[in-house]
Amino acid sequence: MSVTYLEAIREAQTYLLREDKRVFIYGQDIAGKFGGAFKATKGLAEQFPGRVLNTPISEDAMVGTAIGAAMEGMRPIVEMQFADFSSIALNQILNNAGTQYWRTQVPCPITIRLPSGGTKGSGPFHSQSMEGIYSHYPGLVVLTPATVEDAYTMLIDAVAIDDPVIYCEHKYLYYHLKADALPKDRLPIGKARVVRPGRDLSIVTNSAMVHEALAVAQQFSADGIEIEVVDLRSVKPLDTDTVLASVARTGRLLCVGEAFPWGGVTAEVIARVTTEGFHLLDAAPARINAKDTPIPYHPNLWSEHRPNAKTIAAKVRQVLAE
Amino acid sequence: MLQTAERGASKSKKAPHKKYLEAFRIMLQTRVFEEKLASLYRGGMITGGVYLGKGQEAVSVACGLFLQKGDVFAPLIRDQAGRSAFGEPLLDVARTYLGSRQGPMRGRDGNIHRGCPKAGQLAMISHLGAMISVVVGKLLAKRMKGEKGFVGLTTIGEGGMQTGATHEGMNIAAVERVPLVVVATNNHYAYSTPNDRQFGCADLVDRAKGYGYEGSSVDGTDLAACLEVISAAVKRARAGRPPQLVVASTLRLAGHGEHDDASYVTDDIRREPFAQDALQRTEQFILEQELMDREALQQMRVEIAAEVDEAVATAQQEDTPVGSEEDWCAISTRELADQIP
């Protein structure tokens, strides 16, 4: 038996609906035989009548409704059809969900699933990585699972958290990533994972870029250069300790992110390492992100817009040469 | 609607609605309290804005008066009367405006952004229309949990009616068929902008049909009419009818906030019937119909003044928040708070 990243998300939701009566799923086209644009809820509406509900195309109201339900004791999961469309719900997420507990002391346990990141041909409005935007605002937990195992356990953990969680699932990983079975163990939310040990340079990254980084590390290993790869897993909270420990081992840091370059996760990691671990660095830290343009449609352009094995490798050489 | 009031009046010394005098007392208390808040603001005793419901007390009080325990109320900025009718203590208001750390918002949020969700009163955010879908979610969850007989009521203005969030929220309520009442008060100015730059339809109540709501209109300066129309809408929603839209017509008799002199309000509009002061109108009716005599009214004023003074004095004596003692953690799961170096 093998499980894809997408199946792990479906299985996690099956588990949640079965185990927790408070859970319901709210989103566009997720019910009936259709089961979602990506089939992440396929079969669940039949299995759990009345708990997998189609919504109108109203991202703001979807999240607002989830907020109200959560304040009333439910554990709603909102499926955004694409992360990009969550911009319509930014106000509810940032200003209503994100401020609720701080203002009223009433927790707001909603989980918003964002099918994130680029796949070729998806263009400017079906490709975005929005973890940086959500992390910038207070009151939210922001997760970016990069493996089948994390996709499963982190979604189950997300729903258990008493606060709003932005769960960024990567669309490219949906079908490309397979594991032998669902995991039995879990690493807690908030902990980064060293997915490949190394000694010469640390690549700190998240989501689909973890796999690009691993491919690059593999190439360099052939030349005797050992790159350590840190998968952040959770963007907020950010596991600064694990990152600093990695940089302490390697002395060099490259941050890789699929989101736009201004600010964001890579900038935050570098800011923390330079302020907290400047003495650990043997070279200036570097980062590589997507380009500062909308995400292009054509595969030839798209593959150059985001960081790829070639551009990451070039940055690695640059940092190693310092 | 006016006919209802007249009918009641013709039977001497009988109020046109059983909650008429109760509502009047809350309206009067609201006016006295808000005048006190305005005076504190002018005296520099209140940080941030002060937003009054002057002119809207009749419609607002009716919004709170027919809700029960287990219902959901999401008021907006001109709903002091409705909040009081729903059961919000004056002390909560005074504490919030004066920044007492013992208030429901503990200095973290101020003025009209207060609420007590556990008691069914949501704490509004400033973004108009955002609370409608939150009420929908509360009602949906109550239904999922097997509760029965509940209703949700939220208020909006003619300006707030024009946001995307309002449209999405009103529509999703109809899709979910939740027992929701939306009371839209057209007070003719959204901050400084009059109706002709706010919407293009003849009457906002016409939208009820488009959303699958039942719609009704009411003269917001006529307390008896407000009580009758809003209680009927609440009753219909509670009975499982579609969501209800009530559109009330008033004039905002204050600035948007106390910082605003509302000099843009035209003399012509001040002469419109909807520009009457609902409180004055109610008081006049009470005296004319001998529902209360002047002495009883004066006694009521004295009592209210004492209540208001006590709330304000109590809040003024309380500690304000201290930055160094504040718990700077925005989430409830403390171990997941990001540790910013």
XYZ file of C-alpha atoms in Angstrom:
663
model
C 0.000 0.000 0.000
C 1.187 3.485 -0.689
C -0.281 6.829 0.301
C 0.045 10.082 -1.585
C 0.275 13.473 0.084
C -3.283 14.203 -1.091
C -4.559 10.879 0.248
C -2.920 11.630 3.574
C -4.917 14.869 3.744
C -8.100 12.984 2.943
C -7.271 10.291 5.484
C -6.560 12.885 8.156
C -9.959 14.446 7.523
C -11.626 11.038 7.608
C -9.978 10.392 10.950
C -11.025 13.808 12.272
C -14.645 13.459 11.166
C -14.795 9.978 12.663
C -13.136 10.822 15.972
C -14.420 14.309 16.689
C -18.085 15.201 16.393
C -17.206 18.896 16.469
C -15.419 18.684 13.120
C -17.093 19.678 9.877
C -15.638 20.688 6.527
C -16.783 23.790 4.722
C -15.776 24.725 1.202
C -16.583 25.045 -2.455
C -17.407 21.906 -4.457
C -16.233 19.628 -1.664
C -19.415 17.604 -1.137
C -21.360 15.146 -3.251
C -19.700 12.811 -5.686
C -17.384 15.578 -6.828
C -15.363 15.688 -3.606
C -13.408 18.881 -4.175
C -11.382 20.441 -6.971
C -8.491 18.203 -5.926
C -10.622 15.394 -4.444
C -9.290 16.001 -0.952
C -12.772 15.273 0.436
C -13.888 12.624 -2.029
C -16.318 10.209 -0.432
C -16.450 12.109 2.862
C -19.851 13.734 2.348
C -21.450 10.317 1.854
C -19.585 8.844 4.791
C -20.364 11.755 7.119
C -23.762 13.176 6.149
C -24.308 16.827 6.988
C -20.685 17.407 7.936
C -19.068 18.099 4.586
C -20.869 21.135 3.258
C -20.670 22.909 -0.059
C -20.601 26.676 0.197
C -21.369 29.454 -2.215
C -18.367 31.169 -3.835
C -17.984 33.400 -0.819
C -14.567 33.058 0.748
C -15.204 35.868 3.215
C -18.468 34.341 4.412
C -16.993 30.828 4.467
C -14.373 31.919 6.954
C -16.782 34.161 8.863
C -19.153 31.235 9.244
C -16.305 29.008 10.398
C -15.283 31.632 12.969
C -18.795 31.765 14.377
C -19.063 27.987 14.479
C -15.675 27.676 16.177
C -16.661 30.215 18.822
C -19.740 28.086 19.398
C -17.586 25.020 20.103
C -17.197 23.405 16.690
C -13.930 22.569 14.901
C -14.499 23.677 11.322
C -12.053 22.953 8.537
C -12.366 25.407 5.656
C -11.123 24.261 2.291
C -10.105 27.137 0.068
C -10.237 25.936 -3.489
C -6.879 27.579 -4.084
C -4.721 29.447 -1.574
C -4.870 32.435 -3.911
C -8.603 32.888 -3.280
C -8.069 33.188 0.444
C -7.173 36.813 -0.325
C -10.941 37.385 -0.487
C -11.137 36.121 3.089
C -8.079 38.018 4.346
C -10.237 40.336 6.403
C -12.003 37.526 8.217
C -8.782 35.595 8.746
C -6.562 38.459 9.851
C -8.972 40.839 11.532
C -11.655 38.569 12.877
C -10.093 35.154 13.530
C -6.639 36.542 14.291
C -7.861 39.079 16.846
C -10.679 37.120 18.453
C -8.857 35.427 21.291
C -6.750 38.464 22.109
C -9.787 40.710 22.261
C -12.405 38.473 23.843
C -10.530 35.524 25.374
C -12.761 33.226 23.371
C -10.584 30.869 21.298
C -11.220 30.527 17.597
C -10.187 27.009 16.554
C -10.586 27.078 12.797
C -8.328 25.289 10.341
C -8.087 26.782 6.874
C -6.638 24.502 4.233
C -4.852 26.388 1.479
C -3.954 24.410 -1.649
C -0.776 26.342 -2.220
C 2.193 26.747 -4.477
C 2.860 26.426 -8.136
C 2.306 23.725 -10.674
C 3.075 24.354 -14.323
C 0.357 26.042 -16.303
C -1.496 27.356 -13.277
C -0.617 31.013 -13.727
C -0.869 34.056 -11.479
C -4.069 33.179 -9.604
C -3.754 29.456 -8.906
C -0.129 29.206 -7.767
C 0.510 31.417 -4.776
C 2.312 30.624 -1.546
C 0.791 32.825 1.120
C 2.384 31.591 4.322
C 4.415 34.771 4.644
C 1.370 37.032 4.577
C -0.462 34.997 7.187
C 2.587 34.725 9.413
C 3.003 38.479 9.404
C -0.259 38.943 11.283
C -0.682 38.057 14.957
C -3.018 35.388 16.191
C -2.498 32.672 13.607
C -0.539 29.415 13.473
C 0.869 28.764 9.986
C 1.891 25.294 8.850
C 3.517 24.094 5.630
C 3.775 20.286 5.629
C 6.334 18.991 3.134
C 5.902 15.247 3.503
C 3.095 12.722 3.368
C 3.610 11.981 7.035
C 3.468 15.638 8.039
C 0.471 16.271 5.797
C -1.371 13.674 7.856
C -0.236 14.353 11.400
C -0.052 18.129 11.095
C -3.623 18.369 9.837
C -4.848 16.267 12.745
C -2.800 18.407 15.128
C -4.021 21.615 13.458
C -7.640 20.833 14.206
C -6.783 20.092 17.837
C -5.190 23.522 18.288
C -7.470 26.053 19.992
C -6.363 28.835 17.643
C -6.798 29.634 13.960
C -4.455 27.534 11.848
C -3.469 28.216 8.262
C -2.574 24.843 6.803
C -0.693 25.329 3.534
C -0.783 22.103 1.539
C 1.329 22.084 -1.589
C -0.488 21.186 -4.793
C 2.628 19.908 -6.536
C 3.125 17.422 -3.728
C -0.470 16.144 -3.922
C 0.345 13.416 -6.439
C 4.140 13.511 -6.626
C 4.796 12.484 -3.077
C 4.130 8.965 -1.844
C 4.820 7.154 1.392
C 4.479 3.472 2.219
C 1.885 4.026 4.901
C 0.327 6.601 7.163
C 2.663 7.531 10.011
C 2.398 6.147 13.505
C 4.607 8.793 15.094
C 4.539 12.520 14.872
C 6.814 15.456 15.448
C 4.945 18.149 17.367
C 3.786 21.342 15.671
C 6.353 24.063 16.097
C 9.384 21.813 15.607
C 11.495 21.995 12.486
C 13.112 18.823 11.196
C 16.613 18.245 9.917
C 15.706 16.113 6.924
C 19.272 15.651 5.769
C 22.288 16.075 7.978
C 25.294 17.943 6.614
C 28.349 19.933 7.612
C 29.122 22.489 4.898
C 25.973 24.570 4.486
C 22.416 24.661 5.811
C 19.487 25.059 3.479
C 16.507 26.177 5.526
C 13.295 25.821 3.600
C 9.718 24.609 3.692
C 6.961 22.933 1.717
C 7.765 21.753 -1.832
C 11.142 23.499 -1.781
C 12.317 20.922 0.734
C 12.385 18.439 -2.116
C 14.236 20.803 -4.462
C 16.770 21.365 -1.697
C 17.198 17.638 -1.144
C 17.838 17.126 -4.852
C 20.510 19.835 -4.776
C 22.067 18.348 -1.637
C 22.245 15.007 -3.395
C 24.142 16.545 -6.338
C 26.670 18.269 -4.081
C 27.185 15.143 -2.048
C 28.736 13.506 -5.107
C 31.449 16.199 -4.912
C 31.973 15.642 -1.200
C 29.993 18.690 -0.102
C 27.450 17.845 2.546
C 24.458 20.160 2.725
C 22.147 20.033 5.716
C 18.488 20.537 4.870
C 16.102 21.895 7.478
C 12.377 21.604 6.835
C 10.689 24.323 8.886
C 7.324 22.466 8.842
C 5.767 25.226 10.862
C 6.353 28.778 9.659
C 4.663 30.276 12.681
C 5.838 29.489 15.244
C 9.259 29.363 13.658
C 11.657 26.910 15.265
C 14.605 29.281 15.553
C 16.494 26.899 17.837
C 16.683 24.102 15.279
C 17.750 26.568 12.592
C 20.463 28.057 14.800
C 21.694 24.600 15.777
C 22.009 23.725 12.102
C 23.899 26.923 11.301
C 26.139 26.223 14.292
C 27.087 22.935 12.631
C 27.608 24.276 9.108
C 28.464 27.985 9.440
C 26.631 28.789 6.232
C 22.995 29.522 5.529
C 20.861 29.557 2.422
C 17.117 30.082 2.773
C 14.872 28.873 -0.015
C 11.233 29.811 -0.414
C 8.667 29.565 -3.177
C 6.845 32.738 -2.143
C 7.542 36.228 -3.478
C 10.857 37.745 -2.402
C 9.887 40.879 -0.447
C 9.912 40.044 3.234
C 8.508 36.662 4.016
C 9.794 33.445 5.509
C 13.314 33.505 4.105
C 13.857 37.090 5.237
C 12.568 36.223 8.695
C 14.872 33.235 9.045
C 17.873 35.303 7.990
C 16.895 38.103 10.339
C 16.742 35.677 13.238
C 19.983 33.928 12.408
C 21.900 37.172 11.941
C 20.522 38.714 15.124
C 20.750 35.630 17.295
C 23.574 33.678 15.683
C 25.785 36.178 13.851
C 28.824 34.603 15.444
C 27.850 31.220 14.000
C 28.120 32.436 10.411
C 31.264 31.969 8.329
C 29.706 33.691 5.327
C 26.910 36.119 4.628
C 23.574 34.301 4.604
C 21.735 34.125 1.314
C 18.223 33.547 0.166
C 16.392 32.624 -2.949
C 12.699 33.082 -3.603
C 10.359 33.334 -6.526
C 10.827 36.376 -8.726
C 9.101 39.638 -7.907
C 6.516 39.306 -10.650
C 3.145 37.601 -10.834
C 3.513 33.864 -11.302
C 3.697 33.077 -15.034
C 1.499 30.607 -16.805
C 3.875 29.058 -19.339
C 5.981 26.182 -18.009
C 9.147 27.690 -19.523
C 8.602 30.845 -17.552
C 7.124 29.240 -14.452
C 10.111 26.935 -13.948
C 12.409 29.985 -14.003
C 10.157 32.073 -11.789
C 10.374 29.806 -8.779
C 13.627 28.587 -7.268
C 14.721 25.384 -8.990
C 17.560 22.911 -8.575
C 19.743 24.927 -10.949
C 19.259 28.312 -9.325
C 19.485 26.866 -5.824
C 22.740 25.100 -6.755
C 24.165 28.356 -8.099
C 23.348 30.092 -4.800
C 24.912 27.236 -2.852
C 28.152 27.664 -4.807
C 28.089 31.383 -4.191
C 27.723 30.953 -0.427
C 30.347 28.214 -0.307
C 32.793 30.408 -2.250
C 32.702 33.165 0.345
C -46.922 51.184 11.433
C -47.936 54.530 12.788
C -51.462 53.167 12.950
C -50.388 50.660 15.566
C -49.224 53.438 17.831
C -52.423 55.374 17.297
C -54.508 52.345 18.015
C -52.684 51.860 21.297
C -53.039 55.518 22.111
C -56.761 55.537 21.608
C -57.071 53.150 24.533
C -56.127 55.616 27.201
C -53.173 54.802 29.455
C -52.389 51.607 27.617
C -49.016 51.426 25.955
C -49.043 50.560 22.262
C -46.706 47.632 22.960
C -46.214 45.655 26.141
C -42.511 46.485 26.110
C -43.044 50.133 25.240
C -42.154 51.627 28.596
C -39.348 49.172 29.200
C -37.939 50.148 25.819
C -38.359 53.828 26.572
C -36.419 53.514 29.782
C -33.513 51.869 27.945
C -33.637 54.564 25.267
C -33.529 57.271 27.882
C -30.740 55.542 29.750
C -28.830 55.245 26.470
C -29.231 58.935 25.727
C -28.154 59.996 29.199
C -25.249 57.591 29.192
C -24.092 58.603 25.739
C -24.297 62.278 26.654
C -22.089 61.468 29.609
C -19.636 59.643 27.339
C -19.586 62.598 24.961
C -18.892 64.924 27.829
C -16.079 62.713 29.087
C -14.673 62.667 25.563
C -14.780 66.451 25.295
C -13.057 66.612 28.652
C -10.253 64.451 27.343
C -11.148 61.588 29.659
C -11.670 59.047 26.881
C -8.908 57.933 24.573
C -10.039 56.928 21.098
C -13.410 57.614 19.591
C -16.900 57.904 20.989
C -19.716 56.801 18.700
C -23.267 57.599 19.596
C -26.568 56.087 18.600
C -28.458 59.355 18.923
C -31.593 59.171 16.831
C -31.395 55.400 16.484
C -32.386 54.391 19.995
C -35.854 53.166 19.018
C -34.722 50.773 16.339
C -31.694 49.670 18.341
C -33.585 48.956 21.543
C -36.033 46.828 19.580
C -33.106 44.793 18.242
C -32.070 43.697 21.709
C -35.415 43.472 23.413
C -36.802 40.334 21.806
C -33.705 38.198 22.073
C -33.407 35.549 24.755
C -30.707 33.528 26.441
C -29.144 31.319 23.799
C -29.684 33.852 21.032
C -26.884 35.632 19.233
C -26.615 39.403 18.944
C -24.005 41.125 16.806
C -24.502 44.861 17.303
C -22.677 47.661 15.517
C -21.542 51.091 16.566
C -24.911 52.772 17.204
C -26.428 50.008 19.262
C -25.971 51.061 22.852
C -29.713 50.745 23.357
C -29.816 47.294 21.806
C -26.840 46.129 23.835
C -28.448 47.306 27.047
C -31.714 45.659 26.081
C -29.803 42.435 25.448
C -28.389 42.637 28.952
C -24.994 44.288 28.657
C -24.234 46.003 31.974
C -23.549 49.753 31.785
C -20.404 49.082 33.748
C -18.992 47.020 30.845
C -19.491 50.020 28.585
C -17.955 52.493 31.000
C -15.017 50.175 31.615
C -14.380 49.733 27.914
C -14.573 53.447 27.096
C -12.436 54.376 30.063
C -9.901 51.598 29.500
C -10.377 49.772 32.786
C -8.431 46.552 32.911
C -11.490 44.979 34.522
C -13.652 45.592 31.477
C -14.552 42.889 29.010
C -11.805 44.024 26.624
C -9.235 44.875 29.349
C -7.893 47.801 27.380
C -7.067 45.620 24.404
C -9.936 47.029 22.435
C -12.058 50.054 23.082
C -15.374 51.835 22.734
C -17.905 50.046 20.531
C -15.641 47.073 19.730
C -16.655 45.381 22.910
C -18.603 42.207 23.387
C -19.086 39.158 25.476
C -19.357 36.244 23.077
C -20.059 33.802 25.894
C -23.207 35.766 26.715
C -24.159 35.760 23.031
C -23.005 39.292 22.258
C -20.274 39.297 19.650
C -17.500 41.878 19.635
C -17.694 43.680 16.312
C -14.704 44.387 14.162
C -14.622 47.662 12.271
C -14.897 46.102 8.843
C -18.550 46.404 7.946
C -20.513 43.297 7.134
C -17.910 40.979 8.630
C -20.074 40.006 11.580
C -23.004 38.739 9.507
C -21.358 35.470 8.508
C -19.982 35.039 12.029
C -23.557 35.076 13.313
C -24.427 32.560 10.597
C -21.654 30.306 11.890
C -22.902 30.582 15.459
C -26.402 29.642 14.343
C -25.182 26.815 12.121
C -23.194 25.372 15.027
C -26.157 25.631 17.369
C -28.220 23.662 14.892
C -25.441 21.071 14.519
C -25.364 20.711 18.298
C -29.106 20.073 18.360
C -30.164 23.342 19.995
C -33.602 24.596 19.128
C -35.588 27.818 19.195
C -32.627 30.179 18.873
C -32.288 33.187 16.632
C -29.490 35.547 15.624
C -29.810 39.266 15.033
C -27.243 41.601 13.578
C -27.386 45.226 12.644
C -25.930 47.157 9.757
C -26.281 50.591 8.221
C -27.045 51.716 4.714
C -23.309 52.194 4.227
C -22.438 48.766 5.580
C -25.037 47.269 3.264
C -22.712 48.058 0.348
C -19.743 45.873 1.287
C -18.867 42.558 -0.273
C -18.836 40.932 3.154
C -22.451 41.971 3.715
C -23.471 40.489 0.401
C -21.625 37.224 1.083
C -22.901 37.035 4.637
C -26.527 37.722 3.770
C -26.447 35.201 0.970
C -24.797 32.433 2.965
C -27.412 32.879 5.706
C -30.122 32.173 3.163
C -28.192 29.207 1.754
C -27.814 27.752 5.250
C -31.399 28.718 6.113
C -30.370 29.889 9.552
C -32.749 31.910 11.743
C -31.161 35.307 11.141
C -32.573 38.812 11.368
C -30.614 41.606 9.721
C -31.724 45.056 10.813
C -30.401 47.708 8.465
C -30.784 51.250 9.678
C -30.635 53.835 6.951
C -29.568 56.876 8.947
C -28.912 58.706 5.692
C -25.209 59.337 6.222
C -22.427 56.795 6.060
C -19.894 58.957 7.855
C -20.350 61.988 5.585
C -21.750 60.300 2.483
C -25.464 60.560 1.728
C -27.603 57.846 0.164
C -27.164 58.917 -3.464
C -23.472 58.008 -3.380
C -24.110 54.836 -1.407
C -26.628 52.817 -3.401
C -28.591 52.964 -6.591
C -31.681 50.960 -5.761
C -34.959 52.629 -4.840
C -35.174 51.087 -1.396
C -32.768 48.769 0.414
C -35.633 46.541 1.490
C -36.051 45.540 -2.161
C -32.905 43.492 -1.729
C -34.725 41.118 0.609
C -36.332 39.363 -2.329
C -33.014 39.009 -4.111
C -31.456 37.308 -1.114
C -34.419 35.061 -0.411
C -35.260 37.011 2.740
C -38.566 38.323 3.976
C -38.351 42.085 4.104
C -40.072 44.766 6.106
C -39.665 48.503 6.510
C -40.143 50.592 9.578
C -40.076 54.216 10.633
C -37.080 54.215 12.954
C -38.363 57.231 14.856
C -41.532 55.434 15.928
C -40.840 53.189 18.892
C -44.120 51.317 18.729
C -43.562 50.530 15.073
C -39.969 49.424 15.722
C -41.092 47.118 18.520
C -43.822 45.627 16.427
C -41.879 45.159 13.201
C -38.666 43.866 14.745
C -40.399 41.565 17.226
C -42.402 40.134 14.342
C -39.226 39.567 12.314
C -37.541 37.862 15.281
C -40.606 35.720 15.784
C -40.706 34.700 12.127
C -37.013 33.802 12.095
C -37.443 31.830 15.302
C -40.347 29.962 13.762
C -38.198 28.794 10.865
C -39.167 31.338 8.253
C -36.398 32.513 5.909
C -33.919 35.123 7.142
C -35.449 38.510 7.772
C -34.347 41.928 6.554
C -35.763 44.938 8.363
C -34.887 48.341 6.959
C -35.400 51.243 9.328
C -35.266 54.887 8.393
C -33.765 57.501 10.704
C -31.375 60.404 10.699
C -28.140 60.161 12.618
C -28.528 62.984 15.141
C -24.830 63.112 15.998
C -21.602 63.079 14.087
C -20.155 59.808 12.898
C -18.185 60.018 16.090
C -17.865 62.801 18.600
C -14.888 64.138 16.660
C -17.241 64.923 13.777
C -19.526 67.988 13.790
C -21.647 66.568 10.950
C -21.732 69.962 9.253
C -22.395 68.143 5.980
C -25.938 67.227 7.080
C -28.198 69.492 5.052
C -31.027 71.612 6.431
C -33.403 69.966 3.975
C -32.725 66.534 5.345
C -33.156 67.758 8.903
C -36.744 68.650 7.998
C -37.567 65.146 6.768
C -39.948 63.012 8.871
C -37.178 60.473 9.474
C -35.133 63.263 11.083
C -37.362 63.345 14.161
C -35.755 62.445 17.437
C -37.126 59.028 18.346
C -36.583 59.633 22.045
C -38.366 62.985 22.089
C -41.174 61.529 20.048
C -41.570 58.635 22.476
C -41.456 60.875 25.516
C -44.045 63.192 24.030
C -46.298 60.253 23.252
C -45.947 58.921 26.785
C -46.954 62.244 28.270
C -49.781 62.880 25.827
C -51.225 59.450 26.385
C -50.590 59.666 30.117
C -48.613 56.435 30.152
C -46.462 58.188 32.731
C -46.809 61.562 34.339
C -44.105 64.206 34.451
C -43.228 63.360 37.983
C -42.674 59.684 37.206
C -40.630 60.661 34.195
C -38.497 62.962 36.276
C -38.039 60.207 38.817
C -36.891 57.904 36.039
C -34.355 60.490 34.895
C -32.977 60.802 38.394
C -32.601 57.038 38.719
C -30.920 56.757 35.352
C -28.529 59.594 36.094
C -27.526 57.790 39.276
C -26.978 54.524 37.390
C -24.857 56.251 34.795
C -22.834 58.174 37.358
C -22.207 55.030 39.332
C -20.997 53.068 36.293
C -18.675 55.871 35.234
C -17.381 56.521 38.736
C -16.673 52.837 39.289
C -14.808 52.492 36.013
C -12.862 55.687 36.645
C -11.540 54.342 39.933
C -10.278 51.131 38.373
C -6.766 50.479 37.171
C -5.917 50.908 33.542
C -3.757 48.303 31.831
C 0.007 48.372 32.222
C 2.222 47.430 29.303
C 4.810 45.689 31.442
C 2.137 43.511 33.023
C 0.316 42.732 29.810
C 0.343 39.181 28.507
C 1.581 39.836 24.984
C 0.356 36.558 23.552
C -2.249 36.631 20.776
C -3.044 32.925 20.794
C -4.485 30.681 23.453
C -2.028 27.830 22.828
C 0.851 29.423 24.659
C 3.418 26.815 23.699
C 2.809 27.685 20.050
C 3.446 31.389 20.479
C 6.257 32.436 18.189
C 9.304 33.480 20.166
C 10.526 36.553 18.337
C 14.171 37.058 19.287
